[in-house]
Tab-separated table of C-alpha atoms and ligand atoms in Angstrom:
chain	number	residue	atom	x	y	z
A	1	UNK	CA	0.008	0.037	-0.032
A	2	UNK	CA	1.474	3.485	-0.644
A	3	UNK	CA	2.177	5.485	2.260
A	4	UNK	CA	2.216	8.766	3.749
A	5	UNK	CA	4.777	10.719	5.982
A	6	UNK	CA	4.831	14.023	7.214
A	7	UNK	CA	8.287	16.233	7.718
A	8	UNK	CA	7.606	18.531	10.101
A	9	UNK	CA	10.622	21.023	9.443
A	10	UNK	CA	13.138	21.432	6.402
A	11	UNK	CA	16.028	20.780	9.197
A	12	UNK	CA	14.773	16.744	8.946
A	13	UNK	CA	14.144	16.429	5.332
A	14	UNK	CA	17.423	14.580	5.116
A	15	UNK	CA	15.843	11.777	6.964
A	16	UNK	CA	13.284	11.122	4.316
A	17	UNK	CA	13.871	9.487	0.931
A	18	UNK	CA	11.947	11.826	-1.659
A	19	UNK	CA	12.785	9.393	-4.664
A	20	UNK	CA	9.794	8.578	-6.563
A	21	UNK	CA	7.360	10.173	-3.928
A	22	UNK	CA	4.982	12.980	-4.326
A	23	UNK	CA	5.869	15.916	-1.870
A	24	UNK	CA	3.280	18.467	-0.919
A	25	UNK	CA	5.282	21.744	0.069
A	26	UNK	CA	3.248	23.658	2.587
A	27	UNK	CA	3.819	26.986	4.271
A	28	UNK	CA	0.321	28.216	5.231
A	29	UNK	CA	1.346	31.495	6.551
A	30	UNK	CA	2.100	32.502	4.018
A	31	UNK	CA	4.128	31.117	0.994
A	32	UNK	CA	2.125	28.393	-0.317
A	33	UNK	CA	-0.998	30.242	0.158
A	34	UNK	CA	0.360	32.888	-2.047
A	35	UNK	CA	1.676	30.652	-4.373
A	36	UNK	CA	-2.095	28.966	-4.908
A	37	UNK	CA	-3.738	32.207	-5.010
A	38	UNK	CA	-1.442	34.150	-7.465
A	39	UNK	CA	-1.510	31.244	-9.986
A	40	UNK	CA	-5.193	30.890	-9.863
A	41	UNK	CA	-5.208	34.875	-9.970
A	42	UNK	CA	-3.502	34.816	-13.552
A	43	UNK	CA	0.432	34.975	-13.054
A	44	UNK	CA	2.016	32.713	-15.675
A	45	UNK	CA	4.019	30.943	-13.695
A	46	UNK	CA	6.462	31.381	-10.426
A	47	UNK	CA	10.193	30.499	-9.995
A	48	UNK	CA	10.946	29.926	-6.362
A	49	UNK	CA	14.495	30.787	-5.042
A	50	UNK	CA	16.189	30.332	-1.536
A	51	UNK	CA	17.915	33.457	-1.789
A	52	UNK	CA	17.493	37.008	-2.611
A	53	UNK	CA	20.100	37.353	-4.936
A	54	UNK	CA	18.305	34.595	-7.331
A	55	UNK	CA	15.209	36.328	-7.180
A	56	UNK	CA	16.649	39.770	-7.754
A	57	UNK	CA	18.591	38.703	-10.937
A	58	UNK	CA	15.056	37.889	-12.729
A	59	UNK	CA	14.164	41.416	-12.947
A	60	UNK	CA	16.535	41.660	-15.600
A	61	UNK	CA	14.402	38.886	-17.222
A	62	UNK	CA	11.296	40.701	-16.931
A	63	UNK	CA	9.985	38.845	-13.769
A	64	UNK	CA	8.153	40.594	-10.960
A	65	UNK	CA	10.141	40.053	-7.924
A	66	UNK	CA	8.681	39.025	-4.683
A	67	UNK	CA	10.763	38.813	-1.450
A	68	UNK	CA	9.770	38.326	2.194
A	69	UNK	CA	12.213	37.820	5.264
A	70	UNK	CA	11.245	37.716	8.615
A	71	UNK	CA	7.479	38.223	7.706
A	72	UNK	CA	8.258	41.441	6.102
A	73	UNK	CA	8.588	42.534	2.674
A	74	UNK	CA	12.071	43.051	1.174
A	75	UNK	CA	12.707	46.630	0.245
A	76	UNK	CA	13.145	47.128	-3.425
A	77	UNK	CA	11.202	43.842	-4.505
A	78	UNK	CA	7.793	44.276	-6.367
A	79	UNK	CA	5.791	41.873	-3.979
A	80	UNK	CA	6.241	40.963	-0.572
A	81	UNK	CA	4.423	37.610	0.652
A	82	UNK	CA	0.745	38.557	1.244
A	83	UNK	CA	-1.621	36.473	-0.777
A	84	UNK	CA	-3.061	39.957	-1.438
A	85	UNK	CA	0.117	40.832	-3.487
A	86	UNK	CA	-0.416	37.771	-5.481
A	87	UNK	CA	-3.939	38.861	-6.491
A	88	UNK	CA	-3.309	42.134	-7.519
A	89	UNK	CA	-4.025	43.110	-11.188
A	90	UNK	CA	-0.178	44.069	-11.865
A	91	UNK	CA	0.364	40.132	-11.634
A	92	UNK	CA	-1.917	39.083	-14.397
A	93	UNK	CA	-0.023	37.167	-17.244
A	94	UNK	CA	3.313	38.390	-15.591
A	95	UNK	CA	6.391	35.559	-14.568
A	96	UNK	CA	6.966	36.110	-10.797
A	97	UNK	CA	10.483	35.135	-9.197
A	98	UNK	CA	10.035	34.524	-5.374
A	99	UNK	CA	11.877	33.926	-2.266
A	100	UNK	CA	10.808	33.420	1.293
A	101	UNK	CA	12.118	32.748	4.788
A	102	UNK	CA	10.874	29.213	4.659
A	103	UNK	CA	8.632	28.115	1.816
A	104	UNK	CA	11.126	28.592	-0.808
A	105	UNK	CA	13.513	26.625	1.231
A	106	UNK	CA	11.681	23.648	1.485
A	107	UNK	CA	10.968	23.779	-2.155
A	108	UNK	CA	14.851	23.819	-2.723
A	109	UNK	CA	15.143	20.877	-0.545
A	110	UNK	CA	12.879	18.824	-2.451
A	111	UNK	CA	14.077	18.490	-5.707
A	112	UNK	CA	14.880	14.878	-5.376
A	113	UNK	CA	11.286	14.132	-5.230
A	114	UNK	CA	8.956	12.546	-8.399
A	115	UNK	CA	6.731	15.588	-7.967
A	116	UNK	CA	6.408	18.585	-5.960
A	117	UNK	CA	3.245	20.069	-5.488
A	118	UNK	CA	2.050	23.004	-3.502
A	119	UNK	CA	-0.549	22.871	-0.763
A	120	UNK	CA	-2.703	24.992	1.304
A	121	UNK	CA	-6.135	25.046	2.947
A	122	UNK	CA	-7.146	27.018	-0.009
A	123	UNK	CA	-6.797	24.255	-2.477
A	124	UNK	CA	-6.642	20.998	0.109
A	125	UNK	CA	-9.228	19.143	-1.606
A	126	UNK	CA	-7.672	19.558	-5.100
A	127	UNK	CA	-4.396	18.002	-3.586
A	128	UNK	CA	-6.393	15.227	-1.879
A	129	UNK	CA	-7.703	14.387	-5.055
A	130	UNK	CA	-4.367	14.431	-7.179
A	131	UNK	CA	-2.561	12.242	-4.764
A	132	UNK	CA	-5.526	9.681	-4.490
A	133	UNK	CA	-5.454	9.442	-8.218
A	134	UNK	CA	-1.434	8.837	-8.117
A	135	UNK	CA	0.142	5.588	-7.202
A	136	UNK	CA	3.404	7.034	-5.236
A	137	UNK	CA	3.683	7.562	-1.751
A	138	UNK	CA	3.591	11.033	-0.542
A	139	UNK	CA	5.382	13.101	1.740
A	140	UNK	CA	3.887	16.450	3.352
A	141	UNK	CA	6.870	18.784	3.725
A	142	UNK	CA	6.082	21.517	6.449
A	143	UNK	CA	7.932	24.903	5.978
A	144	UNK	CA	7.797	25.747	9.631
A	145	UNK	CA	9.695	28.432	10.827
A	146	UNK	CA	13.437	28.839	10.638
A	147	UNK	CA	14.041	24.983	11.261
A	148	UNK	CA	11.145	25.267	14.136
A	149	UNK	CA	7.997	23.167	13.973
A	150	UNK	CA	4.904	25.610	13.779
A	151	UNK	CA	0.953	25.093	14.285
A	152	UNK	CA	-0.461	26.004	10.838
A	153	UNK	CA	1.682	23.725	8.641
A	154	UNK	CA	1.190	20.923	10.849
A	155	UNK	CA	-2.528	21.151	11.105
A	156	UNK	CA	-2.687	21.157	7.311
A	157	UNK	CA	-0.549	18.240	7.368
A	158	UNK	CA	-3.209	16.598	9.798
A	159	UNK	CA	-5.765	17.306	7.725
A	160	UNK	CA	-4.336	15.883	4.652
A	161	UNK	CA	-3.549	12.576	6.685
A	162	UNK	CA	-6.984	12.260	7.822
A	163	UNK	CA	-8.572	12.915	4.140
A	164	UNK	CA	-6.187	10.312	3.116
A	165	UNK	CA	-6.249	7.782	5.652
A	166	UNK	CA	-8.227	5.066	3.444
A	167	UNK	CA	-5.882	5.355	0.730
A	168	UNK	CA	-2.335	5.584	2.614
A	169	UNK	CA	-0.667	3.714	5.061
A	170	UNK	CA	1.247	5.971	7.755
A	171	UNK	CA	4.930	5.580	7.012
A	172	UNK	CA	5.998	6.798	10.643
A	173	UNK	CA	4.608	8.172	13.491
A	174	UNK	CA	4.633	12.044	12.473
A	175	UNK	CA	1.177	11.473	10.336
A	176	UNK	CA	-0.275	10.143	13.673
A	177	UNK	CA	0.924	13.125	15.699
A	178	UNK	CA	-0.345	15.729	13.190
A	179	UNK	CA	-3.647	13.943	12.754
A	180	UNK	CA	-4.293	13.957	16.632
A	181	UNK	CA	-3.635	17.395	16.777
A	182	UNK	CA	-5.757	18.604	13.944
A	183	UNK	CA	-8.744	16.396	15.490
A	184	UNK	CA	-8.360	18.287	18.753
A	185	UNK	CA	-8.250	21.765	17.059
A	186	UNK	CA	-10.404	21.262	13.727
A	187	UNK	CA	-13.327	22.700	15.691
A	188	UNK	CA	-11.999	26.249	15.704
A	189	UNK	CA	-8.940	25.974	13.328
A	190	UNK	CA	-8.864	29.675	12.698
A	191	UNK	CA	-8.872	30.444	16.658
A	192	UNK	CA	-6.038	28.263	17.472
A	193	UNK	CA	-3.925	29.518	14.386
A	194	UNK	CA	-4.588	32.889	15.241
A	195	UNK	CA	-2.699	32.044	18.596
A	196	UNK	CA	0.142	30.465	17.017
A	197	UNK	CA	3.872	32.083	17.144
A	198	UNK	CA	3.668	33.267	13.211
A	199	UNK	CA	0.520	34.663	13.507
A	200	UNK	CA	1.376	36.734	16.385
A	201	UNK	CA	4.541	37.591	14.870
A	202	UNK	CA	2.223	38.852	11.492
A	203	UNK	CA	0.106	40.849	13.970
A	204	UNK	CA	3.193	42.781	15.244
A	205	UNK	CA	3.789	43.679	11.831
A	206	UNK	CA	0.170	44.953	11.354
A	207	UNK	CA	-0.538	41.939	9.260
A	208	UNK	CA	-3.957	40.799	9.981
A	209	UNK	CA	-6.449	40.163	7.392
A	210	UNK	CA	-4.070	37.397	5.683
A	211	UNK	CA	-4.343	34.965	8.393
A	212	UNK	CA	-8.050	34.417	8.216
A	213	UNK	CA	-7.716	34.341	4.310
A	214	UNK	CA	-5.015	31.662	4.490
A	215	UNK	CA	-7.105	29.516	6.719
A	216	UNK	CA	-10.133	29.629	4.275
A	217	UNK	CA	-10.942	25.777	2.754
A	218	UNK	CA	-11.161	25.267	-0.714
A	219	UNK	CA	-11.293	28.508	-2.478
A	220	UNK	CA	-9.630	27.137	-5.603
A	221	UNK	CA	-9.726	23.690	-7.240
A	222	UNK	CA	-6.454	23.553	-8.652
A	223	UNK	CA	-2.626	22.331	-7.896
A	224	UNK	CA	0.625	24.209	-8.573
A	225	UNK	CA	3.319	21.704	-9.615
A	226	UNK	CA	6.931	22.159	-10.052
A	227	UNK	CA	8.049	21.781	-13.845
A	228	UNK	CA	11.466	22.520	-14.673
A	229	UNK	CA	12.138	24.849	-11.976
A	230	UNK	CA	8.937	26.689	-12.313
A	231	UNK	CA	5.493	26.342	-10.646
A	232	UNK	CA	2.592	26.154	-12.905
A	233	UNK	CA	-0.953	24.940	-12.729
A	234	UNK	CA	-1.519	21.136	-13.442
B	1	MLT	C1	7.844	31.778	5.090
B	1	MLT	O1	8.081	31.713	3.753
B	1	MLT	O2	7.948	31.318	6.024
B	1	MLT	C2	6.664	32.397	5.067
B	1	MLT	O3	5.618	32.457	3.997
B	1	MLT	C3	6.795	33.746	5.681
B	1	MLT	C4	5.905	34.823	5.913
B	1	MLT	O4	5.026	35.291	4.853
B	1	MLT	O5	5.379	35.493	6.687
């Protein structure tokens, strides 16, 4: 039977064998929520970079450049990392190069996977349907915060494990852990996530509406996938 596992932090991904697996990148606040929203809104494609220089250099190639560090937009970049930046009319039909504190690092560390797809609460059912129809095992890869485990990505992983439990066997214990956490909090996901460390960090930066938006379920029925280094819609 195909299996599912959960990597709770990029600092643990070296313990996982990504070969022949489908990896779901999740960074609910806010990188993967941005990527799903932007591609749905009409961005042609997104190239993720793990460093500022890589993203910045794409300006000369006609890309809009998006940069976030520590939750804040990097000065001189066209976009920050709010999903509302990615749903502005200026991005329609454009190419975007992006770098974020954690989300793009996780993507960079997933290159050995068979397929790398982008998951968020915003497109969770589309992700479930994609994974169910494929034969490969799955790793849900939580971007976390600077190597630490975070609540929102872990809850998404738990929601995914619960929705896939009849089609995938748990590879190890982290699926059990995140599913138990999700089951204990799913009655008030937004309330619990609003009390998370990154939500509080964003609040201190006067970012508020992003949090409720990123916790919406199934706003989009689409799955971004990494093809030749570019995030495009399946
Ligand atoms: C990340 O990459 O860690 C987050 O998306 C940061 C943020 O947007 O606040």
